[in-house]
Amino acid sequence: MTFKASILTLYPDMFPGPLGASLAGRALERGDWELEARQIRDHATDRHRSVDDTPAGGGAGMVLRADVLARAIDATSPPEDPRPRLLMSPRGRPLTQSLVRDIGAGPGVVIVCGRFEGVDERVITGRGLTEVSIGDYILSGGEIAAMVLLDAVVRLIPGVMGNAESGALESFETGLLEHPHYTRPRSFEGQDIPPILASGDHARIDAWRREEAERLTRERRPDLWQAHTRTQPPADGPGKAENR
Ligand code: SAH
């Protein structure tokens, strides 16, 4: 079964955009996943093909109409469609690697991209849209947010990334930020690659990487560190670093 993403947007020309390049793009060409971008405006019925209107109760901006959007959703995703229906929204559940994994394990996804002030609340409830946010800032539309979500999901599809293992140890998969990387040249502007990485001792290298990941997480993301230590008490207690 191929993972299929359907995007509802006022700017279908934005797709595949960056998703058409590199790993995701080659996988799309191979048919490892499918993408369709549908024009919400095709479901407008009035003479001006309008999709938005002024907010009830007054105030600035415009709101995407519930009726137009509901028709667009129904034409794309009938009630028996097993795919989750998402609405990109700054009010949504934060996008995390675990949500990315959940979505990637399913048959695909339907993503509504908001514009203006957002969408009429009744279509969110009426069509069972799950709101997902990519961070605490406001974009001008949901398209780039949808691309962020899809980029993260698509790279997990089997065969999309060259090396399956390189997915497993990355930042967040372990609850920790990733350790630092080095490659040639051995010496760069007076800085050498940490000698342990050239030792050939894989147990020590693994331990070093683990300590670096823990150090970076403690320093930069106390929130992640706290969650990590709550779920996983230190593997072999304090003093691990000194024992090597
Ligand atoms: N008035 C809204 C923001 C609307 S921004 C508010 O204050 O919450 C217009 C559209 O951009 C939204 O409908 C949503 O689809 C998208 N968008 C903006 N910021 C986003 C974010 N952080 N994550 C996901 N989608 C976002």
PDB file of C-alpha atoms and ligand atoms in Angstrom:
ATOM      1  CA  MET A   1       0.000   0.000   0.000  1.00  0.00           C
ATOM      2  CA  THR A   2       1.410   3.350  -1.028  1.00  0.00           C
ATOM      3  CA  PHE A   3       1.296   6.268   1.375  1.00  0.00           C
ATOM      4  CA  LYS A   4      -0.952   8.891  -0.182  1.00  0.00           C
ATOM      5  CA  ALA A   5      -1.045  12.556   0.826  1.00  0.00           C
ATOM      6  CA  SER A   6      -3.908  14.777  -0.333  1.00  0.00           C
ATOM      7  CA  ILE A   7      -3.485  18.496   0.242  1.00  0.00           C
ATOM      8  CA  LEU A   8      -6.354  20.966   0.201  1.00  0.00           C
ATOM      9  CA  THR A   9      -5.055  24.418  -0.539  1.00  0.00           C
ATOM     10  CA  LEU A  10      -5.713  27.697  -2.308  1.00  0.00           C
ATOM     11  CA  TYR A  11      -2.189  27.396  -3.767  1.00  0.00           C
ATOM     12  CA  PRO A  12      -1.863  23.911  -5.312  1.00  0.00           C
ATOM     13  CA  ASP A  13       1.007  25.178  -7.496  1.00  0.00           C
ATOM     14  CA  MET A  14       3.173  25.311  -4.389  1.00  0.00           C
ATOM     15  CA  PHE A  15       3.292  21.494  -4.469  1.00  0.00           C
ATOM     16  CA  PRO A  16       5.347  19.369  -4.677  1.00  0.00           C
ATOM     17  CA  GLY A  17       7.772  22.313  -4.327  1.00  0.00           C
ATOM     18  CA  PRO A  18      10.711  21.232  -2.200  1.00  0.00           C
ATOM     19  CA  LEU A  19       9.141  17.780  -1.808  1.00  0.00           C
ATOM     20  CA  GLY A  20       9.911  17.244  -5.496  1.00  0.00           C
ATOM     21  CA  ALA A  21      13.677  17.426  -4.861  1.00  0.00           C
ATOM     22  CA  SER A  22      16.252  15.125  -3.330  1.00  0.00           C
ATOM     23  CA  LEU A  23      15.194  11.954  -1.469  1.00  0.00           C
ATOM     24  CA  ALA A  24      11.488  12.777  -1.181  1.00  0.00           C
ATOM     25  CA  GLY A  25      11.343  13.798  -4.849  1.00  0.00           C
ATOM     26  CA  ARG A  26      13.051  10.667  -6.118  1.00  0.00           C
ATOM     27  CA  ALA A  27      10.747   8.551  -3.953  1.00  0.00           C
ATOM     28  CA  LEU A  28       7.759  10.426  -5.396  1.00  0.00           C
ATOM     29  CA  GLU A  29       8.980   9.716  -8.932  1.00  0.00           C
ATOM     30  CA  ARG A  30       9.454   6.051  -8.093  1.00  0.00           C
ATOM     31  CA  GLY A  31       5.932   5.890  -6.699  1.00  0.00           C
ATOM     32  CA  ASP A  32       7.055   5.089  -3.147  1.00  0.00           C
ATOM     33  CA  TRP A  33       4.506   7.691  -2.041  1.00  0.00           C
ATOM     34  CA  GLU A  34       1.826   9.773  -3.749  1.00  0.00           C
ATOM     35  CA  LEU A  35       0.927  13.423  -3.511  1.00  0.00           C
ATOM     36  CA  GLU A  36      -2.038  15.352  -4.859  1.00  0.00           C
ATOM     37  CA  ALA A  37      -2.735  19.031  -4.272  1.00  0.00           C
ATOM     38  CA  ARG A  38      -6.349  20.043  -4.721  1.00  0.00           C
ATOM     39  CA  GLN A  39      -7.744  23.519  -5.215  1.00  0.00           C
ATOM     40  CA  ILE A  40     -10.262  24.466  -2.508  1.00  0.00           C
ATOM     41  CA  ARG A  41     -11.608  27.220  -4.773  1.00  0.00           C
ATOM     42  CA  ASP A  42     -12.942  24.589  -7.211  1.00  0.00           C
ATOM     43  CA  HIS A  43     -15.683  24.018  -4.639  1.00  0.00           C
ATOM     44  CA  ALA A  44     -16.875  27.601  -4.449  1.00  0.00           C
ATOM     45  CA  THR A  45     -20.320  28.111  -5.923  1.00  0.00           C
ATOM     46  CA  ASP A  46     -20.862  31.823  -6.238  1.00  0.00           C
ATOM     47  CA  ARG A  47     -20.067  33.997  -9.238  1.00  0.00           C
ATOM     48  CA  HIS A  48     -16.841  35.275  -7.745  1.00  0.00           C
ATOM     49  CA  ARG A  49     -15.701  31.819  -6.633  1.00  0.00           C
ATOM     50  CA  SER A  50     -15.189  33.226  -3.167  1.00  0.00           C
ATOM     51  CA  VAL A  51     -13.782  30.984  -0.476  1.00  0.00           C
ATOM     52  CA  ASP A  52     -13.593  33.399   2.446  1.00  0.00           C
ATOM     53  CA  ASP A  53     -15.741  35.929   4.224  1.00  0.00           C
ATOM     54  CA  THR A  54     -15.588  38.407   7.091  1.00  0.00           C
ATOM     55  CA  PRO A  55     -15.456  37.042  10.645  1.00  0.00           C
ATOM     56  CA  ALA A  56     -18.756  36.714  12.459  1.00  0.00           C
ATOM     57  CA  GLY A  57     -18.703  39.156  15.355  1.00  0.00           C
ATOM     58  CA  GLY A  58     -16.413  41.506  13.465  1.00  0.00           C
ATOM     59  CA  GLY A  59     -12.695  42.067  13.556  1.00  0.00           C
ATOM     60  CA  ALA A  60      -9.804  42.012  11.153  1.00  0.00           C
ATOM     61  CA  GLY A  61      -9.148  39.602   8.318  1.00  0.00           C
ATOM     62  CA  MET A  62     -11.117  36.902   6.584  1.00  0.00           C
ATOM     63  CA  VAL A  63     -12.146  33.353   7.430  1.00  0.00           C
ATOM     64  CA  LEU A  64     -12.319  30.313   5.125  1.00  0.00           C
ATOM     65  CA  ARG A  65     -15.958  29.371   4.662  1.00  0.00           C
ATOM     66  CA  ALA A  66     -17.173  26.117   6.229  1.00  0.00           C
ATOM     67  CA  ASP A  67     -19.405  25.114   3.296  1.00  0.00           C
ATOM     68  CA  VAL A  68     -16.751  25.522   0.600  1.00  0.00           C
ATOM     69  CA  LEU A  69     -14.093  23.755   2.637  1.00  0.00           C
ATOM     70  CA  ALA A  70     -16.446  20.924   3.641  1.00  0.00           C
ATOM     71  CA  ARG A  71     -17.256  20.260  -0.033  1.00  0.00           C
ATOM     72  CA  ALA A  72     -13.551  20.223  -0.858  1.00  0.00           C
ATOM     73  CA  ILE A  73     -12.904  17.743   1.957  1.00  0.00           C
ATOM     74  CA  ASP A  74     -15.824  15.510   0.965  1.00  0.00           C
ATOM     75  CA  ALA A  75     -14.659  15.406  -2.655  1.00  0.00           C
ATOM     76  CA  THR A  76     -11.173  14.372  -1.558  1.00  0.00           C
ATOM     77  CA  SER A  77     -11.860  12.190   1.429  1.00  0.00           C
ATOM     78  CA  PRO A  78     -15.203  10.358   1.601  1.00  0.00           C
ATOM     79  CA  PRO A  79     -16.368   9.159   5.051  1.00  0.00           C
ATOM     80  CA  GLU A  80     -14.841   5.695   4.552  1.00  0.00           C
ATOM     81  CA  ASP A  81     -11.371   7.130   3.798  1.00  0.00           C
ATOM     82  CA  PRO A  82      -9.157   5.615   6.526  1.00  0.00           C
ATOM     83  CA  ARG A  83      -6.607   8.453   6.349  1.00  0.00           C
ATOM     84  CA  PRO A  84      -6.441  10.957   9.205  1.00  0.00           C
ATOM     85  CA  ARG A  85      -7.627  14.456   8.320  1.00  0.00           C
ATOM     86  CA  LEU A  86      -5.383  17.182   9.588  1.00  0.00           C
ATOM     87  CA  LEU A  87      -5.630  20.941   9.657  1.00  0.00           C
ATOM     88  CA  MET A  88      -2.356  22.822   9.884  1.00  0.00           C
ATOM     89  CA  SER A  89      -2.957  25.316  12.677  1.00  0.00           C
ATOM     90  CA  PRO A  90      -0.909  27.228  15.250  1.00  0.00           C
ATOM     91  CA  ARG A  91      -3.463  26.109  17.863  1.00  0.00           C
ATOM     92  CA  GLY A  92      -2.841  22.459  17.092  1.00  0.00           C
ATOM     93  CA  ARG A  93      -1.090  19.569  18.739  1.00  0.00           C
ATOM     94  CA  PRO A  94       2.661  20.150  18.359  1.00  0.00           C
ATOM     95  CA  LEU A  95       4.271  18.124  15.576  1.00  0.00           C
ATOM     96  CA  THR A  96       6.768  15.727  17.157  1.00  0.00           C
ATOM     97  CA  GLN A  97       8.797  12.813  15.847  1.00  0.00           C
ATOM     98  CA  SER A  98       6.367  10.425  17.508  1.00  0.00           C
ATOM     99  CA  LEU A  99       3.379  12.003  15.733  1.00  0.00           C
ATOM    100  CA  VAL A 100       5.410  11.866  12.501  1.00  0.00           C
ATOM    101  CA  ARG A 101       5.965   8.112  13.089  1.00  0.00           C
ATOM    102  CA  ASP A 102       2.263   7.538  13.752  1.00  0.00           C
ATOM    103  CA  ILE A 103       1.247   9.312  10.568  1.00  0.00           C
ATOM    104  CA  GLY A 104       3.933   7.513   8.537  1.00  0.00           C
ATOM    105  CA  ALA A 105       2.717   4.115   9.770  1.00  0.00           C
ATOM    106  CA  GLY A 106      -0.756   4.771   8.329  1.00  0.00           C
ATOM    107  CA  PRO A 107      -2.162   4.673   4.780  1.00  0.00           C
ATOM    108  CA  GLY A 108      -1.645   8.390   4.165  1.00  0.00           C
ATOM    109  CA  VAL A 109      -2.988  11.736   5.227  1.00  0.00           C
ATOM    110  CA  VAL A 110      -5.397  14.466   4.170  1.00  0.00           C
ATOM    111  CA  ILE A 111      -4.080  17.926   5.035  1.00  0.00           C
ATOM    112  CA  VAL A 112      -6.094  21.137   4.987  1.00  0.00           C
ATOM    113  CA  CYS A 113      -3.974  24.268   4.626  1.00  0.00           C
ATOM    114  CA  GLY A 114      -5.519  27.329   6.235  1.00  0.00           C
ATOM    115  CA  ARG A 115      -5.114  30.884   4.995  1.00  0.00           C
ATOM    116  CA  PHE A 116      -6.268  34.308   6.208  1.00  0.00           C
ATOM    117  CA  GLU A 117      -7.343  34.224   9.885  1.00  0.00           C
ATOM    118  CA  GLY A 118      -8.029  30.519   9.656  1.00  0.00           C
ATOM    119  CA  VAL A 119     -11.056  28.330   8.956  1.00  0.00           C
ATOM    120  CA  ASP A 120     -14.641  28.291  10.225  1.00  0.00           C
ATOM    121  CA  GLU A 121     -14.706  26.258  13.450  1.00  0.00           C
ATOM    122  CA  ARG A 122     -17.699  24.197  12.297  1.00  0.00           C
ATOM    123  CA  VAL A 123     -15.734  22.477   9.556  1.00  0.00           C
ATOM    124  CA  ILE A 124     -13.095  21.422  12.098  1.00  0.00           C
ATOM    125  CA  THR A 125     -15.674  19.664  14.244  1.00  0.00           C
ATOM    126  CA  GLY A 126     -17.968  18.610  11.396  1.00  0.00           C
ATOM    127  CA  ARG A 127     -15.222  16.885   9.405  1.00  0.00           C
ATOM    128  CA  GLY A 128     -13.168  15.640  12.340  1.00  0.00           C
ATOM    129  CA  LEU A 129     -10.038  17.636  11.564  1.00  0.00           C
ATOM    130  CA  THR A 130      -7.097  17.183  13.931  1.00  0.00           C
ATOM    131  CA  GLU A 131      -5.215  20.438  14.288  1.00  0.00           C
ATOM    132  CA  VAL A 132      -1.419  20.150  14.070  1.00  0.00           C
ATOM    133  CA  SER A 133       1.082  22.952  14.684  1.00  0.00           C
ATOM    134  CA  ILE A 134       4.697  23.068  13.544  1.00  0.00           C
ATOM    135  CA  GLY A 135       5.702  25.553  16.227  1.00  0.00           C
ATOM    136  CA  ASP A 136       4.818  28.610  18.245  1.00  0.00           C
ATOM    137  CA  TYR A 137       4.901  31.199  15.483  1.00  0.00           C
ATOM    138  CA  ILE A 138       2.441  32.322  12.833  1.00  0.00           C
ATOM    139  CA  LEU A 139       2.910  31.481   9.160  1.00  0.00           C
ATOM    140  CA  SER A 140       0.872  33.112   6.419  1.00  0.00           C
ATOM    141  CA  GLY A 141      -0.608  29.785   5.361  1.00  0.00           C
ATOM    142  CA  GLY A 142      -0.621  26.074   6.078  1.00  0.00           C
ATOM    143  CA  GLU A 143       1.233  25.015   2.904  1.00  0.00           C
ATOM    144  CA  ILE A 144       4.775  25.268   4.234  1.00  0.00           C
ATOM    145  CA  ALA A 145       3.646  23.626   7.469  1.00  0.00           C
ATOM    146  CA  ALA A 146       2.152  20.746   5.445  1.00  0.00           C
ATOM    147  CA  MET A 147       5.449  20.394   3.563  1.00  0.00           C
ATOM    148  CA  VAL A 148       7.350  20.265   6.842  1.00  0.00           C
ATOM    149  CA  LEU A 149       5.081  17.495   8.103  1.00  0.00           C
ATOM    150  CA  LEU A 150       5.296  15.529   4.847  1.00  0.00           C
ATOM    151  CA  ASP A 151       9.059  15.887   4.581  1.00  0.00           C
ATOM    152  CA  ALA A 152       9.419  14.409   8.052  1.00  0.00           C
ATOM    153  CA  VAL A 153       6.946  11.584   7.314  1.00  0.00           C
ATOM    154  CA  VAL A 154       8.158  10.659   3.853  1.00  0.00           C
ATOM    155  CA  ARG A 155      11.783  10.111   4.870  1.00  0.00           C
ATOM    156  CA  LEU A 156      10.571   7.312   7.158  1.00  0.00           C
ATOM    157  CA  ILE A 157       8.854   5.391   4.352  1.00  0.00           C
ATOM    158  CA  PRO A 158      10.859   2.215   3.685  1.00  0.00           C
ATOM    159  CA  GLY A 159      13.238   2.715   0.785  1.00  0.00           C
ATOM    160  CA  VAL A 160      13.129   6.509   0.835  1.00  0.00           C
ATOM    161  CA  MET A 161      16.265   7.061   2.876  1.00  0.00           C
ATOM    162  CA  GLY A 162      19.403   5.282   1.702  1.00  0.00           C
ATOM    163  CA  ASN A 163      20.473   4.011   5.080  1.00  0.00           C
ATOM    164  CA  ALA A 164      17.622   2.766   7.260  1.00  0.00           C
ATOM    165  CA  GLU A 165      19.798   2.855  10.355  1.00  0.00           C
ATOM    166  CA  SER A 166      20.570   6.524  10.090  1.00  0.00           C
ATOM    167  CA  GLY A 167      16.915   7.165  10.978  1.00  0.00           C
ATOM    168  CA  ALA A 168      17.017   5.246  14.225  1.00  0.00           C
ATOM    169  CA  LEU A 169      19.689   7.176  16.125  1.00  0.00           C
ATOM    170  CA  GLU A 170      18.744  10.669  15.144  1.00  0.00           C
ATOM    171  CA  SER A 171      17.718  13.495  17.428  1.00  0.00           C
ATOM    172  CA  PHE A 172      14.430  12.764  19.230  1.00  0.00           C
ATOM    173  CA  GLU A 173      14.247   9.085  18.261  1.00  0.00           C
ATOM    174  CA  THR A 174      16.070   8.280  21.490  1.00  0.00           C
ATOM    175  CA  GLY A 175      14.545  11.187  23.402  1.00  0.00           C
ATOM    176  CA  LEU A 176      17.937  12.904  23.175  1.00  0.00           C
ATOM    177  CA  LEU A 177      19.502  15.378  20.783  1.00  0.00           C
ATOM    178  CA  GLU A 178      22.045  13.805  18.491  1.00  0.00           C
ATOM    179  CA  HIS A 179      25.794  13.697  19.181  1.00  0.00           C
ATOM    180  CA  PRO A 180      28.189  15.878  17.098  1.00  0.00           C
ATOM    181  CA  HIS A 181      29.449  14.672  13.718  1.00  0.00           C
ATOM    182  CA  TYR A 182      32.887  14.902  12.143  1.00  0.00           C
ATOM    183  CA  THR A 183      34.423  13.913   8.826  1.00  0.00           C
ATOM    184  CA  ARG A 184      37.580  14.672   6.842  1.00  0.00           C
ATOM    185  CA  PRO A 185      39.851  16.546   7.073  1.00  0.00           C
ATOM    186  CA  ARG A 186      41.225  15.259  10.354  1.00  0.00           C
ATOM    187  CA  SER A 187      42.447  18.732  11.247  1.00  0.00           C
ATOM    188  CA  PHE A 188      40.438  21.821  10.336  1.00  0.00           C
ATOM    189  CA  GLU A 189      41.607  25.340  11.235  1.00  0.00           C
ATOM    190  CA  GLY A 190      43.498  24.032  14.213  1.00  0.00           C
ATOM    191  CA  GLN A 191      40.641  21.835  15.477  1.00  0.00           C
ATOM    192  CA  ASP A 192      41.169  18.087  15.431  1.00  0.00           C
ATOM    193  CA  ILE A 193      38.531  15.372  15.296  1.00  0.00           C
ATOM    194  CA  PRO A 194      38.185  13.927  18.827  1.00  0.00           C
ATOM    195  CA  PRO A 195      40.829  11.151  18.920  1.00  0.00           C
ATOM    196  CA  ILE A 196      38.402   8.583  20.303  1.00  0.00           C
ATOM    197  CA  LEU A 197      36.565   8.577  16.962  1.00  0.00           C
ATOM    198  CA  ALA A 198      39.732   7.278  15.286  1.00  0.00           C
ATOM    199  CA  SER A 199      40.341   4.615  17.956  1.00  0.00           C
ATOM    200  CA  GLY A 200      38.373   1.866  16.209  1.00  0.00           C
ATOM    201  CA  ASP A 201      36.958   0.892  19.617  1.00  0.00           C
ATOM    202  CA  HIS A 202      33.255   0.854  18.849  1.00  0.00           C
ATOM    203  CA  ALA A 203      32.082   0.321  22.396  1.00  0.00           C
ATOM    204  CA  ARG A 204      34.007   3.392  23.547  1.00  0.00           C
ATOM    205  CA  ILE A 205      32.837   5.382  20.531  1.00  0.00           C
ATOM    206  CA  ASP A 206      29.215   4.487  21.304  1.00  0.00           C
ATOM    207  CA  ALA A 207      29.692   5.488  24.933  1.00  0.00           C
ATOM    208  CA  TRP A 208      31.298   8.799  23.910  1.00  0.00           C
ATOM    209  CA  ARG A 209      28.453   9.578  21.505  1.00  0.00           C
ATOM    210  CA  ARG A 210      25.902   8.757  24.158  1.00  0.00           C
ATOM    211  CA  GLU A 211      27.592  11.069  26.672  1.00  0.00           C
ATOM    212  CA  GLU A 212      27.773  13.872  24.140  1.00  0.00           C
ATOM    213  CA  ALA A 213      24.083  13.404  23.285  1.00  0.00           C
ATOM    214  CA  GLU A 214      23.214  13.564  26.968  1.00  0.00           C
ATOM    215  CA  ARG A 215      25.405  16.626  27.537  1.00  0.00           C
ATOM    216  CA  LEU A 216      23.891  18.518  24.597  1.00  0.00           C
ATOM    217  CA  THR A 217      20.364  17.624  25.661  1.00  0.00           C
ATOM    218  CA  ARG A 218      20.997  18.734  29.261  1.00  0.00           C
ATOM    219  CA  GLU A 219      22.536  22.002  28.104  1.00  0.00           C
ATOM    220  CA  ARG A 220      20.156  22.935  25.323  1.00  0.00           C
ATOM    221  CA  ARG A 221      16.847  21.258  26.049  1.00  0.00           C
ATOM    222  CA  PRO A 222      16.181  20.868  29.755  1.00  0.00           C
ATOM    223  CA  ASP A 223      12.578  19.994  28.840  1.00  0.00           C
ATOM    224  CA  LEU A 224      13.676  16.950  26.805  1.00  0.00           C
ATOM    225  CA  TRP A 225      16.279  16.005  29.400  1.00  0.00           C
ATOM    226  CA  GLN A 226      13.718  15.999  32.167  1.00  0.00           C
ATOM    227  CA  ALA A 227      11.328  13.844  30.156  1.00  0.00           C
ATOM    228  CA  HIS A 228      14.181  11.491  29.260  1.00  0.00           C
ATOM    229  CA  THR A 229      15.437  10.996  32.813  1.00  0.00           C
ATOM    230  CA  ARG A 230      11.886  10.459  34.003  1.00  0.00           C
ATOM    231  CA  THR A 231      11.346   7.562  31.592  1.00  0.00           C
ATOM    232  CA  GLN A 232      14.881   6.136  31.486  1.00  0.00           C
ATOM    233  CA  PRO A 233      17.015   6.158  34.609  1.00  0.00           C
ATOM    234  CA  PRO A 234      20.741   6.381  33.714  1.00  0.00           C
ATOM    235  CA  ALA A 235      21.850   3.077  32.139  1.00  0.00           C
ATOM    236  CA  ASP A 236      24.838   2.299  34.315  1.00  0.00           C
ATOM    237  CA  GLY A 237      24.758   4.976  36.906  1.00  0.00           C
ATOM    238  CA  PRO A 238      26.997   7.968  37.466  1.00  0.00           C
ATOM    239  CA  GLY A 239      30.705   7.610  36.863  1.00  0.00           C
ATOM    240  CA  LYS A 240      30.279   6.041  33.436  1.00  0.00           C
ATOM    241  CA  ALA A 241      32.449   8.729  31.890  1.00  0.00           C
ATOM    242  CA  GLU A 242      35.264   8.245  34.381  1.00  0.00           C
ATOM    243  CA  ASN A 243      35.377   4.463  33.980  1.00  0.00           C
ATOM    244  CA  ARG A 244      36.576   4.345  30.434  1.00  0.00           C
TER     245      ARG A 244
HETATM  246  N1  SAH B   1      -5.362  33.684  13.156  1.00  0.00           N
HETATM  247  C1  SAH B   1      -4.654  32.456  13.370  1.00  0.00           C
HETATM  248  C2  SAH B   1      -3.449  32.343  12.440  1.00  0.00           C
HETATM  249  C3  SAH B   1      -3.785  32.192  11.002  1.00  0.00           C
HETATM  250  S1  SAH B   1      -2.364  31.968  10.002  1.00  0.00           S
HETATM  251  C4  SAH B   1      -4.211  32.358  14.823  1.00  0.00           C
HETATM  252  O1  SAH B   1      -3.914  33.383  15.406  1.00  0.00           O
HETATM  253  O2  SAH B   1      -4.132  31.246  15.354  1.00  0.00           O
HETATM  254  C5  SAH B   1      -3.052  31.283   8.550  1.00  0.00           C
HETATM  255  C6  SAH B   1      -2.918  29.798   8.376  1.00  0.00           C
HETATM  256  O3  SAH B   1      -1.544  29.443   8.378  1.00  0.00           O
HETATM  257  C7  SAH B   1      -3.534  28.955   9.475  1.00  0.00           C
HETATM  258  O4  SAH B   1      -4.890  28.734   9.237  1.00  0.00           O
HETATM  259  C8  SAH B   1      -2.735  27.672   9.376  1.00  0.00           C
HETATM  260  O5  SAH B   1      -3.241  26.798   8.388  1.00  0.00           O
HETATM  261  C9  SAH B   1      -1.367  28.144   8.917  1.00  0.00           C
HETATM  262  N2  SAH B   1      -0.403  28.260  10.030  1.00  0.00           N
HETATM  263  C10 SAH B   1       0.083  29.401  10.560  1.00  0.00           C
HETATM  264  N3  SAH B   1       0.947  29.147  11.542  1.00  0.00           N
HETATM  265  C11 SAH B   1       1.042  27.813  11.662  1.00  0.00           C
HETATM  266  C12 SAH B   1       1.773  26.933  12.507  1.00  0.00           C
HETATM  267  N4  SAH B   1       2.583  27.397  13.455  1.00  0.00           N
HETATM  268  N5  SAH B   1       1.619  25.601  12.351  1.00  0.00           N
HETATM  269  C13 SAH B   1       0.777  25.112  11.399  1.00  0.00           C
HETATM  270  N6  SAH B   1       0.057  25.902  10.562  1.00  0.00           N
HETATM  271  C14 SAH B   1       0.173  27.221  10.683  1.00  0.00           C
END
